[in-house]
């Protein structure tokens, strides 16, 4: 009952954010502005989705590798697309947990390491996006020495999980104990694996680097969309818009994070001086060039990978 009430409240809040956004912005003017975007530039932005997806798949791969498992890279990309699309259409992005089942059915990866991989990604990337996004908007609020302090605080926050795990003492053999069939033992085993990953400094560094690379590519897409309609947008503002919209949008109960995520992007872009019509135009174009292609690719990937192995139709 509580869960249902929470879900309804989330839908109402998400829908409210969308309605407020549309009421405060001139939609016809935004559509007219978006129509001026050059087609070749739109094609280049769509192509950058492949780079971002490859980086996300690589991020999943290094976590799974740390647990002693490997997935074919092309199949990892397909699984990443499928999980991302299902997370977009499910409450609090829960659909992303289809990936461990696809890894198990296609690559023989046990379910527990797969779930631990997704949990690690979700927890750490969520925190990293929040920190990176906040760091990018810090110049709005701070200057001089305070800005340097804010940057140092952001770096400390990025390193905090690893530092905590090292201080407490994450065991290097936390995942080597025997695992029985009981769910409690599996839960303890999974927690041990997750804790060991948190204490892996090399993994944390590589994972953070890939997250920043994803943010950079996604920010470049937003910046290119802005330049196509004659708006000069700093890359760091675009990075903040992407990172914080991902954080806020993940809590939305509407498909694709519609409402809160778009409101965050528009609010940041307007604050940066793009104007309401320009901000909404960039947001709509981002949906067209990023959300739509990735959503279609993810649906196709899931249709293929979701089949039981050996049931694919081969050409005669």
Coordinates of C-alpha atoms in Angstrom, one line a residue:
X1 CA 0.0 0.0 0.0
X2 CA 2.8 2.4 0.9
X3 CA 4.7 1.5 -2.2
X4 CA 1.6 2.2 -4.4
X5 CA 1.0 5.6 -2.7
X6 CA 4.7 6.5 -3.2
X7 CA 4.5 5.5 -6.9
X8 CA 1.3 7.6 -7.4
X9 CA 2.9 10.6 -5.7
X10 CA 6.0 10.2 -7.9
X11 CA 3.8 10.2 -11.0
X12 CA 1.9 13.3 -9.8
X13 CA 5.2 15.2 -9.1
X14 CA 6.7 14.2 -12.4
X15 CA 3.6 15.1 -14.4
X16 CA 3.4 18.4 -12.4
X17 CA 7.0 19.3 -13.3
X18 CA 6.2 18.6 -17.0
X19 CA 3.1 20.8 -16.9
X20 CA 4.8 23.6 -15.2
X21 CA 7.6 23.4 -17.7
X22 CA 5.3 23.6 -20.7
X23 CA 3.2 26.5 -19.2
X24 CA 6.3 28.6 -18.6
X25 CA 7.8 28.1 -22.0
X26 CA 6.5 29.1 -25.4
X27 CA 6.3 25.7 -27.1
X28 CA 5.6 27.0 -30.7
X29 CA 8.6 29.3 -30.4
X30 CA 10.8 26.5 -29.1
X31 CA 9.7 24.2 -32.0
X32 CA 10.5 27.0 -34.5
X33 CA 13.9 27.4 -33.0
X34 CA 14.6 23.6 -33.0
X35 CA 13.6 23.4 -36.7
X36 CA 16.7 25.6 -37.5
X37 CA 19.1 22.8 -36.4
X38 CA 21.2 21.7 -39.4
X39 CA 20.6 18.0 -40.4
X40 CA 24.3 17.1 -40.7
X41 CA 24.9 18.3 -37.2
X42 CA 22.0 16.2 -35.9
X43 CA 23.5 13.2 -37.7
X44 CA 26.8 13.8 -35.9
X45 CA 25.1 14.0 -32.6
X46 CA 23.3 10.8 -33.2
X47 CA 26.6 9.1 -34.1
X48 CA 28.1 10.2 -30.7
X49 CA 25.6 7.9 -29.0
X50 CA 27.7 5.0 -30.2
X51 CA 30.7 6.5 -28.3
X52 CA 28.8 7.1 -25.1
X53 CA 27.3 3.5 -25.3
X54 CA 30.7 2.0 -25.9
X55 CA 32.1 3.8 -22.8
X56 CA 29.1 2.7 -20.6
X57 CA 29.6 -0.9 -21.8
X58 CA 33.3 -0.7 -21.0
X59 CA 32.4 0.6 -17.5
X60 CA 30.3 -2.5 -17.0
X61 CA 33.0 -4.7 -18.3
X62 CA 35.7 -3.6 -15.9
X63 CA 33.4 -4.1 -12.9
X64 CA 32.4 -7.6 -14.1
X65 CA 36.1 -8.4 -14.9
X66 CA 37.0 -7.5 -11.3
X67 CA 34.6 -10.2 -10.2
X68 CA 36.3 -12.7 -12.5
X69 CA 33.9 -12.8 -15.4
X70 CA 34.0 -11.5 -19.0
X71 CA 31.3 -10.8 -21.5
X72 CA 31.8 -10.5 -25.3
X73 CA 32.1 -6.7 -25.8
X74 CA 29.6 -6.5 -28.7
X75 CA 27.1 -8.4 -26.5
X76 CA 27.9 -6.2 -23.6
X77 CA 26.9 -3.1 -25.7
X78 CA 23.6 -4.8 -26.6
X79 CA 23.0 -5.7 -23.0
X80 CA 23.8 -2.1 -22.0
X81 CA 21.3 -0.7 -24.5
X82 CA 18.6 -3.1 -23.4
X83 CA 19.1 -2.4 -19.7
X84 CA 19.2 1.4 -20.4
X85 CA 15.9 1.3 -22.4
X86 CA 14.1 -0.8 -19.8
X87 CA 15.4 1.4 -17.0
X88 CA 13.9 4.4 -18.8
X89 CA 10.4 2.9 -18.9
X90 CA 10.4 1.5 -15.4
X91 CA 10.0 3.2 -12.0
X92 CA 13.3 4.3 -10.4
X93 CA 15.1 2.7 -13.4
X94 CA 14.5 -0.8 -12.0
X95 CA 14.5 -2.3 -15.5
X96 CA 18.3 -2.1 -15.5
X97 CA 18.4 -5.3 -13.5
X98 CA 17.5 -7.3 -16.6
X99 CA 21.2 -7.2 -17.5
X100 CA 22.3 -9.9 -15.0
X101 CA 19.7 -12.3 -16.4
X102 CA 20.9 -11.6 -19.9
X103 CA 24.5 -12.1 -18.9
X104 CA 23.6 -15.4 -17.3
X105 CA 21.6 -16.7 -20.2
X106 CA 24.1 -15.5 -22.9
X107 CA 27.5 -15.7 -21.3
X108 CA 27.1 -18.0 -18.3
X109 CA 27.7 -15.3 -15.7
X110 CA 26.3 -16.3 -12.3
X111 CA 23.4 -14.1 -11.2
X112 CA 25.1 -12.8 -8.0
X113 CA 28.1 -11.2 -9.7
X114 CA 25.8 -9.8 -12.3
X115 CA 23.6 -8.1 -9.8
X116 CA 26.6 -6.9 -7.8
X117 CA 27.9 -5.3 -11.0
X118 CA 24.7 -3.4 -11.6
X119 CA 24.5 -2.4 -8.0
X120 CA 28.0 -1.1 -8.1
X121 CA 27.3 0.9 -11.3
X122 CA 24.1 2.3 -10.0
X123 CA 25.4 3.4 -6.6
X124 CA 28.7 4.8 -7.7
X125 CA 27.6 6.4 -11.0
X126 CA 24.7 8.0 -9.3
X127 CA 27.0 9.6 -6.7
X128 CA 29.6 10.5 -9.3
X129 CA 27.0 12.2 -11.5
X130 CA 25.7 14.2 -8.6
X131 CA 29.2 15.3 -7.6
X132 CA 30.3 16.1 -11.2
X133 CA 27.0 18.0 -11.9
X134 CA 27.3 20.0 -8.6
X135 CA 30.9 20.8 -9.3
X136 CA 30.0 22.1 -12.8
X137 CA 27.4 24.5 -11.4
X138 CA 29.7 25.6 -8.5
X139 CA 30.9 28.7 -10.5
X140 CA 27.3 30.0 -10.3
X141 CA 27.6 30.2 -6.6
X142 CA 31.3 30.5 -5.7
X143 CA 34.3 32.3 -7.0
X144 CA 38.0 32.6 -6.2
X145 CA 39.1 30.6 -3.2
X146 CA 35.7 29.2 -2.4
X147 CA 35.5 27.7 -5.9
X148 CA 38.8 26.0 -5.3
X149 CA 37.5 24.7 -2.0
X150 CA 34.4 23.4 -3.7
X151 CA 36.5 21.6 -6.4
X152 CA 38.6 20.0 -3.7
X153 CA 35.5 18.9 -1.8
X154 CA 34.1 17.4 -5.0
X155 CA 37.3 15.4 -5.5
X156 CA 37.1 14.2 -1.9
X157 CA 33.5 13.1 -2.4
X158 CA 34.5 11.1 -5.5
X159 CA 37.2 9.3 -3.6
X160 CA 35.1 8.9 -0.4
X161 CA 33.7 5.4 -1.1
X162 CA 37.2 4.0 -1.7
X163 CA 38.7 5.9 1.3
X164 CA 35.9 4.6 3.6
X165 CA 36.4 1.0 2.4
X166 CA 40.2 1.3 2.9
X167 CA 39.8 2.8 6.4
X168 CA 37.3 0.2 7.5
X169 CA 39.3 -2.5 5.7
X170 CA 37.6 -4.1 2.8
X171 CA 38.8 -7.7 2.8
X172 CA 40.5 -8.9 -0.4
X173 CA 38.9 -12.3 0.0
X174 CA 35.4 -11.1 0.9
X175 CA 33.9 -13.0 -2.0
X176 CA 35.9 -16.2 -1.7
X177 CA 33.8 -17.9 1.0
X178 CA 31.6 -20.7 0.1
X179 CA 28.1 -19.8 -0.9
X180 CA 25.2 -22.1 0.0
X181 CA 21.8 -22.1 -1.7
X182 CA 20.2 -20.0 1.0
X183 CA 19.1 -16.5 0.2
X184 CA 20.8 -15.1 3.3
X185 CA 24.1 -16.6 2.4
X186 CA 23.7 -15.2 -1.1
X187 CA 22.9 -11.8 0.2
X188 CA 26.0 -11.9 2.5
X189 CA 28.1 -13.1 -0.4
X190 CA 26.9 -10.3 -2.6
X191 CA 27.5 -7.7 0.1
X192 CA 31.0 -9.0 0.5
X193 CA 31.7 -8.8 -3.3
X194 CA 30.3 -5.2 -3.4
X195 CA 32.4 -4.2 -0.4
X196 CA 35.5 -5.7 -2.0
X197 CA 34.9 -3.7 -5.2
X198 CA 34.5 -0.5 -3.1
X199 CA 38.0 -1.0 -1.8
X200 CA 39.5 -1.6 -5.2
X201 CA 41.4 1.7 -5.9
X202 CA 42.3 0.8 -9.4
X203 CA 38.7 -0.1 -10.3
X204 CA 37.4 3.1 -8.7
X205 CA 39.9 5.2 -10.6
X206 CA 39.0 3.6 -14.0
X207 CA 35.3 3.7 -13.3
X208 CA 35.4 7.4 -12.4
X209 CA 37.4 8.1 -15.5
X210 CA 34.8 6.4 -17.7
X211 CA 31.9 8.1 -16.0
X212 CA 33.6 11.5 -16.6
X213 CA 34.2 10.5 -20.2
X214 CA 30.5 9.6 -20.6
X215 CA 29.5 13.0 -19.1
X216 CA 32.0 14.8 -21.5
X217 CA 30.6 13.1 -24.6
X218 CA 27.0 13.7 -23.5
X219 CA 27.8 17.4 -22.7
X220 CA 29.4 17.7 -26.2
X221 CA 26.1 16.5 -27.7
X222 CA 24.2 19.3 -25.8
X223 CA 26.8 21.9 -26.7
X224 CA 26.6 20.9 -30.4
X225 CA 22.8 21.2 -30.3
X226 CA 23.1 24.6 -28.8
X227 CA 25.7 25.8 -31.4
X228 CA 23.4 24.5 -34.2
X229 CA 20.7 27.0 -33.3
X230 CA 23.2 29.9 -32.7
X231 CA 23.6 29.6 -28.9
X232 CA 27.1 29.6 -27.4
X233 CA 26.9 27.2 -24.4
X234 CA 30.0 26.4 -22.2
X235 CA 30.8 22.7 -22.0
X236 CA 30.7 22.8 -18.2
X237 CA 27.1 24.0 -18.2
X238 CA 26.2 21.3 -20.7
X239 CA 27.9 18.8 -18.4
X240 CA 26.0 20.0 -15.4
X241 CA 22.7 19.8 -17.3
X242 CA 23.3 16.2 -18.4
X243 CA 24.6 14.9 -15.1
X244 CA 22.0 16.5 -12.8
X245 CA 19.1 15.6 -15.2
X246 CA 20.3 12.0 -15.0
X247 CA 20.2 12.1 -11.2
X248 CA 16.8 13.7 -11.0
X249 CA 15.3 11.8 -13.9
X250 CA 16.1 8.5 -12.3
X251 CA 13.6 9.2 -9.6
X252 CA 10.8 9.9 -12.1
X253 CA 8.0 7.4 -12.5
X254 CA 7.2 8.7 -16.0
X255 CA 8.9 6.9 -18.9
X256 CA 12.3 8.2 -19.9
X257 CA 12.4 10.5 -16.9
X258 CA 10.1 12.9 -18.6
X259 CA 9.3 15.9 -16.6
X260 CA 11.9 16.3 -13.8
X261 CA 14.9 15.6 -16.1
X262 CA 13.7 18.1 -18.7
X263 CA 12.9 20.7 -16.1
X264 CA 16.5 20.4 -14.8
X265 CA 18.0 20.9 -18.2
X266 CA 15.7 23.8 -19.1
X267 CA 16.3 25.5 -15.7
X268 CA 20.1 25.3 -16.0
X269 CA 20.2 26.4 -19.6
X270 CA 18.0 29.4 -18.9
X271 CA 20.1 30.3 -16.0
X272 CA 23.1 30.2 -18.3
X273 CA 21.4 32.7 -20.6
X274 CA 20.1 30.6 -23.5
X275 CA 16.5 32.0 -23.1
X276 CA 13.4 29.8 -22.4
X277 CA 12.7 29.0 -26.1
X278 CA 16.3 28.1 -26.8
X279 CA 16.6 26.0 -23.6
X280 CA 13.4 24.0 -24.5
X281 CA 14.5 23.7 -28.1
X282 CA 17.8 22.1 -27.0
X283 CA 16.0 19.8 -24.6
X284 CA 13.6 18.6 -27.3
X285 CA 16.4 18.1 -29.8
X286 CA 18.3 16.1 -27.2
X287 CA 15.3 13.8 -26.8
X288 CA 15.1 13.5 -30.6
X289 CA 18.8 12.7 -31.1
X290 CA 19.7 10.8 -27.9
X291 CA 16.6 9.3 -26.2
X292 CA 14.8 8.2 -29.4
X293 CA 17.8 6.4 -31.1
X294 CA 19.0 4.8 -28.0
X295 CA 15.5 3.7 -27.0
X296 CA 14.9 2.1 -30.4
X297 CA 18.4 0.5 -30.3
X298 CA 17.7 -0.8 -26.8
X299 CA 14.4 -2.3 -27.8
X300 CA 15.9 -4.1 -30.7
X301 CA 18.8 -5.4 -28.6
X302 CA 16.4 -6.7 -25.9
X303 CA 14.3 -8.4 -28.6
X304 CA 17.4 -10.2 -29.8
X305 CA 19.1 -10.9 -26.5
X306 CA 15.9 -11.7 -24.7
X307 CA 15.4 -14.8 -26.8
X308 CA 16.6 -18.2 -25.4
X309 CA 20.0 -19.0 -26.8
X310 CA 19.8 -21.1 -29.9
X311 CA 16.3 -19.8 -31.0
X312 CA 17.6 -17.1 -33.3
X313 CA 16.4 -17.3 -36.9
X314 CA 19.3 -17.8 -39.3
X315 CA 19.3 -17.0 -42.9
X316 CA 18.9 -20.0 -45.3

